[in-house]
mmCIF file of C-alpha atoms in Angstrom:
data_model
loop_
_atom_site.group_PDB
_atom_site.id
_atom_site.type_symbol
_atom_site.label_atom_id
_atom_site.label_comp_id
_atom_site.label_asym_id
_atom_site.label_seq_id
_atom_site.Cartn_x
_atom_site.Cartn_y
_atom_site.Cartn_z
ATOM 1 C CA MET W 22 11.107 -28.092 4.694
ATOM 2 C CA PRO W 23 14.169 -26.915 2.741
ATOM 3 C CA GLN W 24 15.584 -23.514 3.554
ATOM 4 C CA PHE W 25 16.377 -21.061 0.758
ATOM 5 C CA LEU W 26 18.805 -18.200 0.866
ATOM 6 C CA LEU W 27 17.321 -15.323 -1.070
ATOM 7 C CA THR W 28 19.652 -12.950 -2.821
ATOM 8 C CA THR W 29 19.870 -10.629 -5.771
ATOM 9 C CA ASN W 30 23.455 -11.624 -6.559
ATOM 10 C CA LYS W 31 23.127 -13.888 -9.604
ATOM 11 C CA ASP W 32 26.772 -14.980 -9.296
ATOM 12 C CA CYS W 33 26.119 -16.956 -6.105
ATOM 13 C CA LYS W 34 25.222 -20.609 -6.685
ATOM 14 C CA ASN W 35 22.080 -22.141 -5.139
ATOM 15 C CA GLN W 36 20.655 -18.731 -4.309
ATOM 16 C CA ILE W 37 17.520 -17.292 -5.856
ATOM 17 C CA SER W 38 15.897 -13.877 -5.985
ATOM 18 C CA PHE W 39 12.686 -12.989 -4.190
ATOM 19 C CA LYS W 40 10.870 -12.933 -7.546
ATOM 20 C CA GLU W 41 12.134 -16.415 -8.438
ATOM 21 C CA ARG W 42 11.077 -17.754 -5.035
ATOM 22 C CA LEU W 43 7.603 -16.240 -5.456
ATOM 23 C CA GLN W 44 7.299 -17.800 -8.917
ATOM 24 C CA SER W 45 8.404 -21.185 -7.574
ATOM 25 C CA LEU W 46 5.952 -21.136 -4.680
ATOM 26 C CA ILE W 47 3.089 -19.958 -6.899
ATOM 27 C CA SER W 48 3.668 -22.930 -9.209
ATOM 28 C CA LYS W 49 3.244 -25.368 -6.263
ATOM 29 C CA SER W 50 0.425 -23.617 -4.389
ATOM 30 C CA LYS W 51 -3.308 -23.827 -4.343
ATOM 31 C CA GLU W 52 -3.617 -20.460 -2.574
ATOM 32 C CA LEU W 53 -1.527 -17.341 -2.060
ATOM 33 C CA ARG W 54 -2.577 -14.827 0.578
ATOM 34 C CA ALA W 55 -0.486 -11.659 0.485
ATOM 35 C CA LEU W 56 -0.398 -8.529 2.606
ATOM 36 C CA VAL W 57 1.581 -5.831 0.828
ATOM 37 C CA GLY W 58 2.047 -2.112 1.251
ATOM 38 C CA TYR W 59 1.740 -1.443 -2.475
ATOM 39 C CA PHE W 60 0.055 -3.389 -5.249
ATOM 40 C CA TYR W 61 0.590 -2.462 -8.895
ATOM 41 C CA PHE W 62 -0.713 -4.396 -11.872
ATOM 42 C CA SER W 63 2.834 -4.262 -13.221
ATOM 43 C CA GLY W 64 4.041 -6.333 -10.265
ATOM 44 C CA VAL W 65 1.527 -9.070 -10.805
ATOM 45 C CA GLY W 66 2.538 -8.956 -14.460
ATOM 46 C CA VAL W 67 6.000 -10.128 -13.398
ATOM 47 C CA LEU W 68 4.310 -13.190 -11.876
ATOM 48 C CA HIS W 69 1.870 -13.660 -14.782
ATOM 49 C CA ASP W 70 3.417 -16.817 -16.237
ATOM 50 C CA ALA W 71 3.619 -18.591 -12.875
ATOM 51 C CA ILE W 72 -0.032 -17.760 -12.164
ATOM 52 C CA LYS W 73 -1.157 -18.714 -15.679
ATOM 53 C CA ASN W 74 0.649 -22.060 -15.472
ATOM 54 C CA ASN W 75 -1.133 -22.977 -12.220
ATOM 55 C CA PRO W 76 -4.840 -23.218 -13.140
ATOM 56 C CA ASP W 77 -5.847 -24.080 -9.568
ATOM 57 C CA ILE W 78 -4.289 -21.197 -7.641
ATOM 58 C CA LYS W 79 -6.417 -18.702 -5.745
ATOM 59 C CA LEU W 80 -4.984 -15.254 -4.943
ATOM 60 C CA LYS W 81 -6.062 -13.091 -2.028
ATOM 61 C CA ILE W 82 -4.235 -9.763 -1.913
ATOM 62 C CA LEU W 83 -4.632 -7.262 0.906
ATOM 63 C CA VAL W 84 -3.187 -3.829 0.068
ATOM 64 C CA GLY W 85 -2.143 -1.554 2.917
ATOM 65 C CA MET W 86 -1.191 1.671 1.121
ATOM 66 C CA GLU W 87 -2.040 3.409 -2.163
ATOM 67 C CA ALA W 88 -2.369 1.358 -5.340
ATOM 68 C CA GLU W 89 -0.686 2.279 -8.650
ATOM 69 C CA ASP W 90 -0.408 5.895 -7.502
ATOM 70 C CA HIS W 91 2.066 6.894 -10.213
ATOM 71 C CA MET W 92 -0.102 5.610 -13.067
ATOM 72 C CA GLY W 93 -3.349 7.503 -13.131
ATOM 73 C CA LYS W 94 -3.688 7.978 -9.402
ATOM 74 C CA ILE W 95 -6.036 5.085 -8.607
ATOM 75 C CA ILE W 96 -7.891 5.832 -5.404
ATOM 76 C CA GLU W 97 -9.113 3.245 -2.954
ATOM 77 C CA LEU W 98 -12.786 2.813 -2.138
ATOM 78 C CA VAL W 99 -12.101 3.144 1.566
ATOM 79 C CA LYS W 100 -10.048 6.335 1.320
ATOM 80 C CA THR W 101 -11.397 8.666 3.959
ATOM 81 C CA GLN W 102 -12.789 11.866 2.626
ATOM 82 C CA SER W 103 -15.725 13.635 4.230
ATOM 83 C CA GLY W 104 -18.922 13.946 2.300
ATOM 84 C CA MET W 105 -18.431 11.102 -0.192
ATOM 85 C CA ASP W 106 -21.065 8.396 -0.199
ATOM 86 C CA THR W 107 -20.456 4.884 -1.523
ATOM 87 C CA GLY W 108 -21.655 5.780 -5.019
ATOM 88 C CA ALA W 109 -19.263 8.729 -5.218
ATOM 89 C CA TYR W 110 -16.357 6.488 -4.116
ATOM 90 C CA GLN W 111 -17.263 3.905 -6.743
ATOM 91 C CA THR W 112 -17.526 6.519 -9.489
ATOM 92 C CA ALA W 113 -14.181 8.078 -8.517
ATOM 93 C CA PHE W 114 -12.540 4.645 -8.411
ATOM 94 C CA LEU W 115 -13.878 3.651 -11.858
ATOM 95 C CA ASP W 116 -12.806 7.001 -13.307
ATOM 96 C CA SER W 117 -9.292 6.493 -11.947
ATOM 97 C CA LEU W 118 -9.175 2.964 -13.418
ATOM 98 C CA LYS W 119 -10.131 4.378 -16.830
ATOM 99 C CA SER W 120 -7.293 6.877 -16.511
ATOM 100 C CA VAL W 121 -4.785 4.156 -15.618
ATOM 101 C CA PHE W 122 -5.813 1.778 -18.393
ATOM 102 C CA SER W 123 -5.418 4.517 -20.996
ATOM 103 C CA SER W 124 -2.032 5.770 -19.753
ATOM 104 C CA LYS W 125 1.024 5.353 -21.986
ATOM 105 C CA GLY W 126 2.809 3.344 -19.296
ATOM 106 C CA ILE W 127 0.459 0.383 -19.598
ATOM 107 C CA ASP W 128 -1.526 0.887 -22.789
ATOM 108 C CA ASP W 129 0.161 -1.876 -24.781
ATOM 109 C CA ALA W 130 -0.687 -5.350 -26.070
ATOM 110 C CA THR W 131 1.271 -7.194 -23.354
ATOM 111 C CA PHE W 132 -0.584 -5.421 -20.576
ATOM 112 C CA PHE W 133 -3.983 -6.204 -22.077
ATOM 113 C CA GLU W 134 -3.041 -9.835 -22.750
ATOM 114 C CA ARG W 135 -2.038 -10.236 -19.113
ATOM 115 C CA ASN W 136 -5.254 -8.629 -17.947
ATOM 116 C CA LYS W 137 -7.309 -11.287 -19.715
ATOM 117 C CA LEU W 138 -5.955 -13.753 -17.169
ATOM 118 C CA PHE W 139 -6.796 -11.504 -14.219
ATOM 119 C CA ILE W 140 -10.311 -10.862 -15.523
ATOM 120 C CA GLU W 141 -10.750 -14.638 -15.814
ATOM 121 C CA LEU W 142 -9.454 -15.078 -12.250
ATOM 122 C CA LEU W 143 -11.929 -12.469 -10.991
ATOM 123 C CA ARG W 144 -14.840 -14.078 -12.846
ATOM 124 C CA ASP W 145 -13.914 -17.503 -11.460
ATOM 125 C CA GLY W 146 -13.656 -16.156 -7.906
ATOM 126 C CA ARG W 147 -9.944 -16.995 -7.817
ATOM 127 C CA LEU W 148 -8.709 -13.416 -7.281
ATOM 128 C CA GLU W 149 -9.637 -11.078 -4.447
ATOM 129 C CA ILE W 150 -8.018 -7.688 -3.937
ATOM 130 C CA ARG W 151 -8.940 -5.729 -0.844
ATOM 131 C CA LYS W 152 -7.706 -2.614 0.925
ATOM 132 C CA THR W 153 -6.882 -2.392 4.629
ATOM 133 C CA ARG W 154 -8.925 0.059 6.691
ATOM 134 C CA GLU W 155 -5.798 1.716 8.052
ATOM 135 C CA PRO W 156 -2.462 2.241 6.254
ATOM 136 C CA ASN W 157 -0.213 -0.814 6.525
ATOM 137 C CA HIS W 158 3.231 -1.154 4.962
ATOM 138 C CA ALA W 159 3.896 -4.800 5.931
ATOM 139 C CA LYS W 160 4.782 -7.493 3.400
ATOM 140 C CA MET W 161 3.793 -11.092 4.065
ATOM 141 C CA TYR W 162 3.147 -13.908 1.624
ATOM 142 C CA LEU W 163 1.400 -17.046 2.913
ATOM 143 C CA PHE W 164 1.199 -20.032 0.573
ATOM 144 C CA THR W 165 -1.038 -23.061 1.002
ATOM 145 C CA MET W 166 0.626 -25.747 -1.050
ATOM 146 C CA LYS W 167 -1.218 -28.338 -3.132
ATOM 147 C CA ASN W 168 -0.370 -30.942 -0.463
ATOM 148 C CA ASP W 169 -1.866 -28.614 2.240
ATOM 149 C CA GLU W 170 1.515 -27.729 3.737
ATOM 150 C CA VAL W 171 2.084 -24.038 4.402
ATOM 151 C CA ASP W 172 5.051 -21.900 3.397
ATOM 152 C CA TRP W 173 5.559 -18.192 3.883
ATOM 153 C CA LEU W 174 7.804 -15.306 2.997
ATOM 154 C CA THR W 175 8.317 -11.934 4.581
ATOM 155 C CA GLY W 176 10.638 -9.200 3.433
ATOM 156 C CA SER W 177 10.667 -5.800 1.828
ATOM 157 C CA ALA W 178 9.068 -6.630 -1.552
ATOM 158 C CA ASN W 179 5.705 -5.194 -2.533
ATOM 159 C CA LEU W 180 3.772 -6.541 -5.525
ATOM 160 C CA THR W 181 5.265 -3.981 -7.902
ATOM 161 C CA TRP W 182 7.467 -4.279 -10.970
ATOM 162 C CA SER W 183 10.231 -2.215 -9.406
ATOM 163 C CA ALA W 184 10.251 -4.296 -6.198
ATOM 164 C CA LEU W 185 10.375 -7.613 -8.042
ATOM 165 C CA GLU W 186 12.597 -6.629 -10.974
ATOM 166 C CA LYS W 187 14.985 -3.791 -10.199
ATOM 167 C CA GLN W 188 15.194 -2.683 -6.561
ATOM 168 C CA ASN W 189 16.842 -5.822 -5.157
ATOM 169 C CA GLU W 190 14.105 -6.349 -2.607
ATOM 170 C CA VAL W 191 14.456 -9.238 -0.199
#
C-alpha cells in the first residue's frame, strides 16, 4: 500500500492535504466509517462531490461531541438531562434542526442542493449518523475499498468545514 505524506503546504510536491486524501479515499471506497469529535453539515459539504461521484459508498459516522453547536445549537438525542423522556428529546432535536436549517449561515441554495444528496443517502440506507454515549474527541476514518482492502486515517480533523478547509488539520 502506498504511503502518503499529508501536509497543508501546497508548495511541496507529491504531498496532499487531509481533505484531498479524504476525497481520494472516498472515491475508491465502498464504505467509510468515521469516528469524529465534531460533525457539521458544512464539513460533509466539503466532501459532497466525492460522495456524489461514488454512487456505491456507504457512510457510517459516529459523533463523540456536540454537533453543529454554533449554528442553531443542535442537541443530541442522548444528551443527559433529567426528566426528559424520548418524545421530549425527539421534539427538542427536531426543533433545533428547524433552527439550524433556517439560520443565515446555511440557508442558501448550495446548502439545500447538497442536502438532497444526503436525504437520498438516508432514504437508501447508505448514511448513518450516531452519537456516542459518552463524550469522545477521537478522529478515525476507516475505509473499506471497492476491492475489499482496508485503509485508514487518524489525525486531528473533525468533519467540519473549518477542519477540512482552513485550520490546517492533519
